[in-house]
């Protein structure tokens, strides 16, 4: 049986028997005025971060959400869009879609602003989305793509790119891991399906996103996620897993490569009012300017004694140059 079938079995079980600790995140659940999330949705929060950010959700966007879980993020997205069919949820597991639909009906009872038909649930696979080309403003997934092996991950990312409109946003949360994992971990289909052993180093994950064509990537958050400890898992070393929140924008690819923002800032502290690198970056004296990693490296390479480049904060969701 392939790992994709094991994944379906794992989430069939997670739909029938809600498991609070299944993915487990330290990201706080959104508290928004007038939003009441049903208890079962909270119990079925199988994400590893949040993909909902009000900054992305102005101008009534249409939203595709792949891997519906208990429906909590579908409800949160609908909070911002509030119109019939504005949010499309896609999943391959019938039992998960049934649980999600039931939870959305309960949410309708608890939230006077919400109608269950704001969300359309479609049967479909992340590897072959039942969604037309260039049709959505936001495409999101939370804690699903890390499960995919490399070729499937490429397919899933290409599908998200295909369905997004130009300048649309891919928003994802996934575990990442900087340590190599041994074959016993990597080849354990159940641990992979549980979002524990499929994760990539962050730079590899970013590279896969930019290779499908996204011209801009923002790393919005990076948090501790799980440990795989000897004695508990088939490993002799302690493995530390983080979870990241990432937004990739379908802008044209710059000629000199993608702009990846990891939270670096440039500050000019010389004696002039400003420093202009003549490449589109003007730094006012002692004012931080958010820069992408490419620009940070170019500014650092100037070797000036009056330019400071901060380390990555792994917390960036807007503003800056490029
Ligand atoms: C880890 S859960 C995350 C659920 C939800 N995103 C959340 O944050 O609570 C993974 C979800 O992806 C679904 N799924 C698994 N394989 C899939 C596939 N190939 N295509 C689409 N959905 C899939 C599962 O049924 C489940 O709903």
Coordinates of C-alpha atoms and ligand atoms in Angstrom, one line a residue:
X1 CA 0.0 0.0 0.0
X2 CA 1.4 3.4 -0.9
X3 CA 2.0 6.1 1.7
X4 CA -0.9 8.1 0.1
X5 CA -3.3 5.3 1.0
X6 CA -1.9 5.1 4.6
X7 CA -2.5 8.8 4.8
X8 CA -6.1 8.4 3.8
X9 CA -6.6 5.7 6.5
X10 CA -5.0 7.9 9.1
X11 CA -7.3 10.8 8.3
X12 CA -10.3 8.6 8.0
X13 CA -9.6 7.5 11.6
X14 CA -8.9 11.1 12.7
X15 CA -12.3 12.1 11.3
X16 CA -14.2 9.4 13.1
X17 CA -12.3 9.7 16.3
X18 CA -11.2 13.3 16.9
X19 CA -7.6 13.3 18.3
X20 CA -6.7 16.6 20.0
X21 CA -2.9 15.9 20.0
X22 CA -2.7 14.7 16.4
X23 CA -0.8 17.7 14.8
X24 CA -0.8 20.1 17.8
X25 CA 0.3 23.7 17.4
X26 CA 1.5 26.5 19.7
X27 CA -0.1 29.0 17.3
X28 CA -3.0 30.6 19.2
X29 CA -6.5 30.0 17.7
X30 CA -7.9 33.3 16.2
X31 CA -10.2 35.1 18.6
X32 CA -12.3 37.4 16.4
X33 CA -15.4 39.5 17.3
X34 CA -18.5 37.5 16.7
X35 CA -16.7 34.3 15.8
X36 CA -17.5 31.2 17.8
X37 CA -15.6 28.0 16.8
X38 CA -17.5 24.8 17.7
X39 CA -15.7 22.6 20.2
X40 CA -15.4 19.7 17.7
X41 CA -13.7 21.9 15.2
X42 CA -11.1 22.9 17.9
X43 CA -10.6 19.2 18.7
X44 CA -10.1 18.5 15.0
X45 CA -7.5 21.3 14.6
X46 CA -5.0 19.2 12.7
X47 CA -2.9 22.1 11.5
X48 CA 0.6 23.1 12.6
X49 CA 0.2 26.8 12.4
X50 CA -2.3 29.3 10.9
X51 CA -2.9 30.1 7.3
X52 CA -5.5 32.8 8.0
X53 CA -4.1 36.3 8.0
X54 CA -6.4 39.4 7.7
X55 CA -3.7 41.1 5.6
X56 CA -4.4 38.6 2.8
X57 CA -8.1 38.8 3.0
X58 CA -9.1 42.3 1.9
X59 CA -11.2 42.8 -1.3
X60 CA -13.4 39.8 -1.0
X61 CA -11.0 37.1 -2.2
X62 CA -12.0 33.7 -3.4
X63 CA -10.2 31.1 -1.4
X64 CA -9.2 27.5 -2.0
X65 CA -8.3 25.4 1.0
X66 CA -6.8 21.9 0.4
X67 CA -7.1 19.3 3.2
X68 CA -10.2 20.5 5.1
X69 CA -9.7 18.7 8.5
X70 CA -12.5 19.7 10.9
X71 CA -13.2 22.9 9.0
X72 CA -11.9 25.5 11.5
X73 CA -9.8 27.4 9.0
X74 CA -12.6 27.2 6.4
X75 CA -14.8 29.0 8.9
X76 CA -12.1 31.5 9.7
X77 CA -11.6 32.3 6.0
X78 CA -15.4 32.6 5.6
X79 CA -15.4 35.1 8.4
X80 CA -13.6 37.5 6.1
X81 CA -15.3 36.6 2.7
X82 CA -19.0 36.1 3.9
X83 CA -20.5 35.2 0.6
X84 CA -21.8 32.0 -0.9
X85 CA -19.1 29.7 -2.4
X86 CA -16.3 32.1 -1.7
X87 CA -14.4 29.4 0.1
X88 CA -13.8 26.0 -1.6
X89 CA -12.5 23.1 0.6
X90 CA -11.0 20.1 -1.2
X91 CA -10.2 16.7 0.4
X92 CA -9.8 13.1 -0.5
X93 CA -11.2 11.5 2.6
X94 CA -15.0 11.1 2.6
X95 CA -15.3 10.7 6.4
X96 CA -13.3 14.0 6.9
X97 CA -15.5 15.9 4.5
X98 CA -18.6 14.5 6.3
X99 CA -17.2 15.6 9.7
X100 CA -16.3 19.0 8.2
X101 CA -19.8 19.6 6.7
X102 CA -21.4 18.6 10.1
X103 CA -19.1 21.0 12.0
X104 CA -19.9 23.8 9.5
X105 CA -23.6 23.2 10.1
X106 CA -23.0 23.5 13.9
X107 CA -21.0 26.7 13.2
X108 CA -24.0 28.1 11.4
X109 CA -26.1 27.6 14.6
X110 CA -23.4 29.4 16.7
X111 CA -22.5 32.3 14.4
X112 CA -25.4 34.5 13.2
X113 CA -23.2 36.0 10.3
X114 CA -22.3 32.5 8.9
X115 CA -24.1 30.4 6.4
X116 CA -22.8 26.9 5.7
X117 CA -23.1 27.6 2.0
X118 CA -20.3 30.2 2.2
X119 CA -18.1 27.1 2.0
X120 CA -18.3 24.5 -0.8
X121 CA -16.7 21.2 0.0
X122 CA -15.4 19.3 -3.1
X123 CA -14.0 15.8 -3.4
X124 CA -10.6 16.0 -4.9
X125 CA -6.9 15.4 -4.6
X126 CA -4.2 17.9 -3.9
X127 CA -2.2 16.3 -6.7
X128 CA -5.0 16.9 -9.3
X129 CA -7.2 19.7 -8.0
X130 CA -10.8 19.9 -9.2
X131 CA -10.4 23.7 -9.7
X132 CA -10.0 25.7 -13.0
X133 CA -6.7 27.5 -13.9
X134 CA -6.2 31.0 -12.6
X135 CA -9.5 31.0 -10.6
X136 CA -8.7 31.8 -7.0
X137 CA -7.0 34.7 -5.1
X138 CA -5.8 32.6 -2.2
X139 CA -4.8 28.9 -2.1
X140 CA -4.0 27.5 1.3
X141 CA -3.0 24.3 3.0
X142 CA -2.1 23.5 6.5
X143 CA 0.0 20.5 7.5
X144 CA -0.7 18.4 4.4
X145 CA 2.1 19.1 1.9
X146 CA 4.8 18.0 4.3
X147 CA 3.4 14.5 4.0
X148 CA 4.1 14.3 0.3
X149 CA 7.3 12.7 -1.1
X150 CA 9.4 15.0 -3.4
X151 CA 7.7 14.2 -6.8
X152 CA 4.2 14.5 -5.2
X153 CA 5.1 17.7 -3.4
X154 CA 6.2 19.2 -6.8
X155 CA 2.9 18.2 -8.3
X156 CA 0.9 19.6 -5.4
X157 CA 2.8 23.0 -5.6
X158 CA 2.4 23.1 -9.4
X159 CA -1.4 22.5 -8.9
X160 CA -1.6 25.4 -6.4
X161 CA 0.3 27.7 -8.8
X162 CA -2.0 26.7 -11.7
X163 CA -5.2 27.5 -9.9
X164 CA -4.0 30.9 -8.5
X165 CA -4.8 34.1 -10.4
X166 CA -1.8 36.3 -11.2
X167 CA -0.5 37.9 -7.9
X168 CA -2.6 35.3 -6.0
X169 CA -1.2 34.0 -2.7
X170 CA -0.3 30.5 -1.7
X171 CA -0.4 30.3 2.1
X172 CA 1.0 27.2 3.8
X173 CA 1.9 25.9 7.2
X174 CA 4.1 22.8 7.5
X175 CA 6.7 21.2 9.7
X176 CA 10.3 21.7 8.6
X177 CA 13.4 19.9 10.0
X178 CA 17.1 20.9 9.5
X179 CA 18.5 17.4 10.5
X180 CA 18.7 14.5 8.2
X181 CA 16.2 11.7 9.0
X182 CA 17.3 8.1 8.8
X183 CA 15.5 5.7 6.3
X184 CA 13.5 4.0 9.1
X185 CA 11.9 7.4 9.9
X186 CA 11.6 8.5 6.3
X187 CA 10.0 5.2 5.1
X188 CA 7.5 4.8 7.9
X189 CA 4.3 5.7 6.1
X190 CA 2.3 6.2 9.3
X191 CA 4.8 8.6 10.9
X192 CA 4.9 10.4 7.5
X193 CA 1.1 10.6 7.4
X194 CA 1.1 11.9 11.0
X195 CA 3.2 14.9 9.8
X196 CA 6.3 13.8 11.7
X197 CA 8.9 12.4 9.2
X198 CA 8.2 14.0 5.8
X199 CA 9.5 17.5 6.5
X200 CA 12.3 19.1 4.6
X201 CA 14.9 21.7 5.7
X202 CA 13.4 25.2 5.3
X203 CA 15.7 26.2 2.4
X204 CA 14.8 23.1 0.4
X205 CA 11.1 23.8 1.1
X206 CA 11.5 27.4 -0.1
X207 CA 13.5 26.2 -3.2
X208 CA 10.6 23.9 -4.2
X209 CA 8.2 26.7 -3.9
X210 CA 10.2 29.1 -6.0
X211 CA 11.0 26.4 -8.6
X212 CA 7.4 26.2 -9.5
X213 CA 7.5 29.9 -10.3
X214 CA 6.5 32.0 -7.2
X215 CA 8.5 35.2 -7.5
X216 CA 8.1 36.3 -3.8
X217 CA 8.1 34.2 -0.6
X218 CA 7.5 35.5 2.9
X219 CA 8.4 33.5 6.0
X220 CA 5.8 34.6 8.4
X221 CA 6.5 32.5 11.5
X222 CA 8.7 29.7 12.7
X223 CA 8.0 27.8 15.9
X224 CA 9.0 24.7 17.8
X225 CA 6.9 21.8 16.7
X226 CA 7.9 18.3 17.9
X227 CA 10.9 16.2 19.0
X228 CA 11.6 12.7 17.8
X229 CA 13.4 11.2 20.7
X230 CA 15.4 7.9 20.9
X231 CA 13.2 5.3 22.6
X232 CA 10.0 6.8 21.3
X233 CA 10.9 6.7 17.6
X234 CA 13.4 4.7 15.5
X235 CA 16.2 7.2 15.9
X236 CA 19.5 7.3 17.8
X237 CA 19.6 11.1 17.9
X238 CA 17.2 13.6 19.1
X239 CA 15.5 15.2 16.1
X240 CA 14.0 18.7 16.4
X241 CA 11.1 19.7 14.2
X242 CA 9.8 23.2 13.7
X243 CA 6.7 24.5 12.0
X244 CA 6.6 27.4 9.6
X245 CA 4.0 29.7 8.1
X246 CA 4.8 30.8 4.6
X247 CA 3.1 33.0 2.0
X248 CA 4.2 32.7 -1.7
X249 CA 3.0 35.2 -4.2
X250 CA 2.4 34.4 -7.9
X251 CA 4.3 37.5 -9.1
X252 CA 6.6 37.4 -12.1
X253 CA 9.9 35.9 -11.3
X254 CA 12.5 38.7 -11.1
X255 CA 15.4 38.3 -13.6
X256 CA 17.9 37.9 -10.7
X257 CA 15.8 35.2 -8.9
X258 CA 13.1 35.1 -6.3
X259 CA 12.6 37.6 -3.5
X260 CA 12.6 35.5 -0.3
X261 CA 11.8 37.5 2.9
X262 CA 13.0 35.9 6.1
X263 CA 12.7 39.0 8.3
X264 CA 16.0 40.7 7.5
X265 CA 16.3 44.4 7.8
X266 CA 18.9 46.9 6.5
X267 CA 19.8 50.1 8.4
X268 CA 22.0 52.8 7.1
X269 CA 23.9 54.6 9.9
X270 CA 26.3 56.9 8.0
X271 CA 26.5 60.6 8.0
X272 CA 24.2 61.4 5.0
X273 CA 20.4 61.7 5.1
X274 CA 20.1 58.5 3.2
X275 CA 21.9 55.8 1.2
X276 CA 20.8 54.9 -2.3
X277 CA 22.2 51.7 -3.8
X278 CA 21.0 52.8 -7.3
X279 CA 19.2 49.5 -7.6
X280 CA 15.8 50.7 -6.1
X281 CA 16.7 50.6 -2.4
X282 CA 16.8 53.9 -0.5
X283 CA 17.7 53.6 3.1
X284 CA 16.9 56.7 5.3
X285 CA 19.4 57.4 8.0
X286 CA 18.7 55.0 11.0
X287 CA 15.4 53.8 9.6
X288 CA 15.0 50.0 9.3
X289 CA 14.1 48.8 5.8
X290 CA 12.8 45.2 5.4
X291 CA 14.8 43.5 2.6
X292 CA 14.7 40.2 1.0
X293 CA 17.6 37.8 1.5
X294 CA 18.9 38.6 -2.0
X295 CA 19.0 42.3 -1.3
X296 CA 20.5 41.7 2.1
X297 CA 23.3 39.7 0.6
X298 CA 23.9 42.4 -2.1
X299 CA 24.0 45.2 0.5
X300 CA 26.4 43.2 2.7
X301 CA 28.6 42.5 -0.3
X302 CA 29.2 46.3 -0.6
X303 CA 31.4 45.9 2.5
X304 CA 30.3 49.3 3.8
X305 CA 31.0 50.2 7.5
X306 CA 27.8 52.3 7.7
X307 CA 25.3 49.6 6.7
X308 CA 23.8 47.1 9.2
X309 CA 22.0 44.0 8.1
X310 CA 19.9 42.3 10.8
X311 CA 19.6 38.5 11.1
X312 CA 16.4 36.7 9.9
X313 CA 13.6 37.1 12.4
X314 CA 11.5 34.5 10.6
X315 CA 8.6 36.9 11.1
X316 CA 7.7 38.9 8.0
X317 CA 4.3 39.6 6.5
X318 CA 4.6 42.7 4.4
X319 CA 6.5 45.9 3.7
X320 CA 10.0 46.5 2.5
X321 CA 11.8 46.7 -0.8
X322 CA 12.1 44.5 -3.9
Ligands
LIG1 C1 -3.0 17.1 8.9 S1 -4.6 17.2 8.3 C2 -4.8 18.9 8.3 C3 -6.3 19.4 8.3 C4 -6.5 20.9 8.3 N1 -5.8 21.5 7.2 C5 -6.2 21.5 9.6 O1 -5.3 22.4 9.7 O2 -6.8 21.1 10.6 C6 -4.5 16.7 6.6 C7 -5.8 16.9 5.8 O3 -5.5 16.6 4.4 C8 -6.5 15.6 3.9 N2 -5.7 14.9 2.9 C9 -4.9 13.8 3.0 N3 -4.4 13.5 1.8 C10 -4.9 14.3 0.9 C11 -4.8 14.5 -0.5 N4 -4.0 13.7 -1.3 N5 -5.5 15.5 -1.1 C12 -6.3 16.3 -0.4 N6 -6.5 16.2 0.9 C13 -5.8 15.2 1.6 C14 -6.9 14.8 5.2 O4 -8.1 14.2 5.0 C15 -6.9 15.9 6.2 O5 -8.1 16.6 6.1

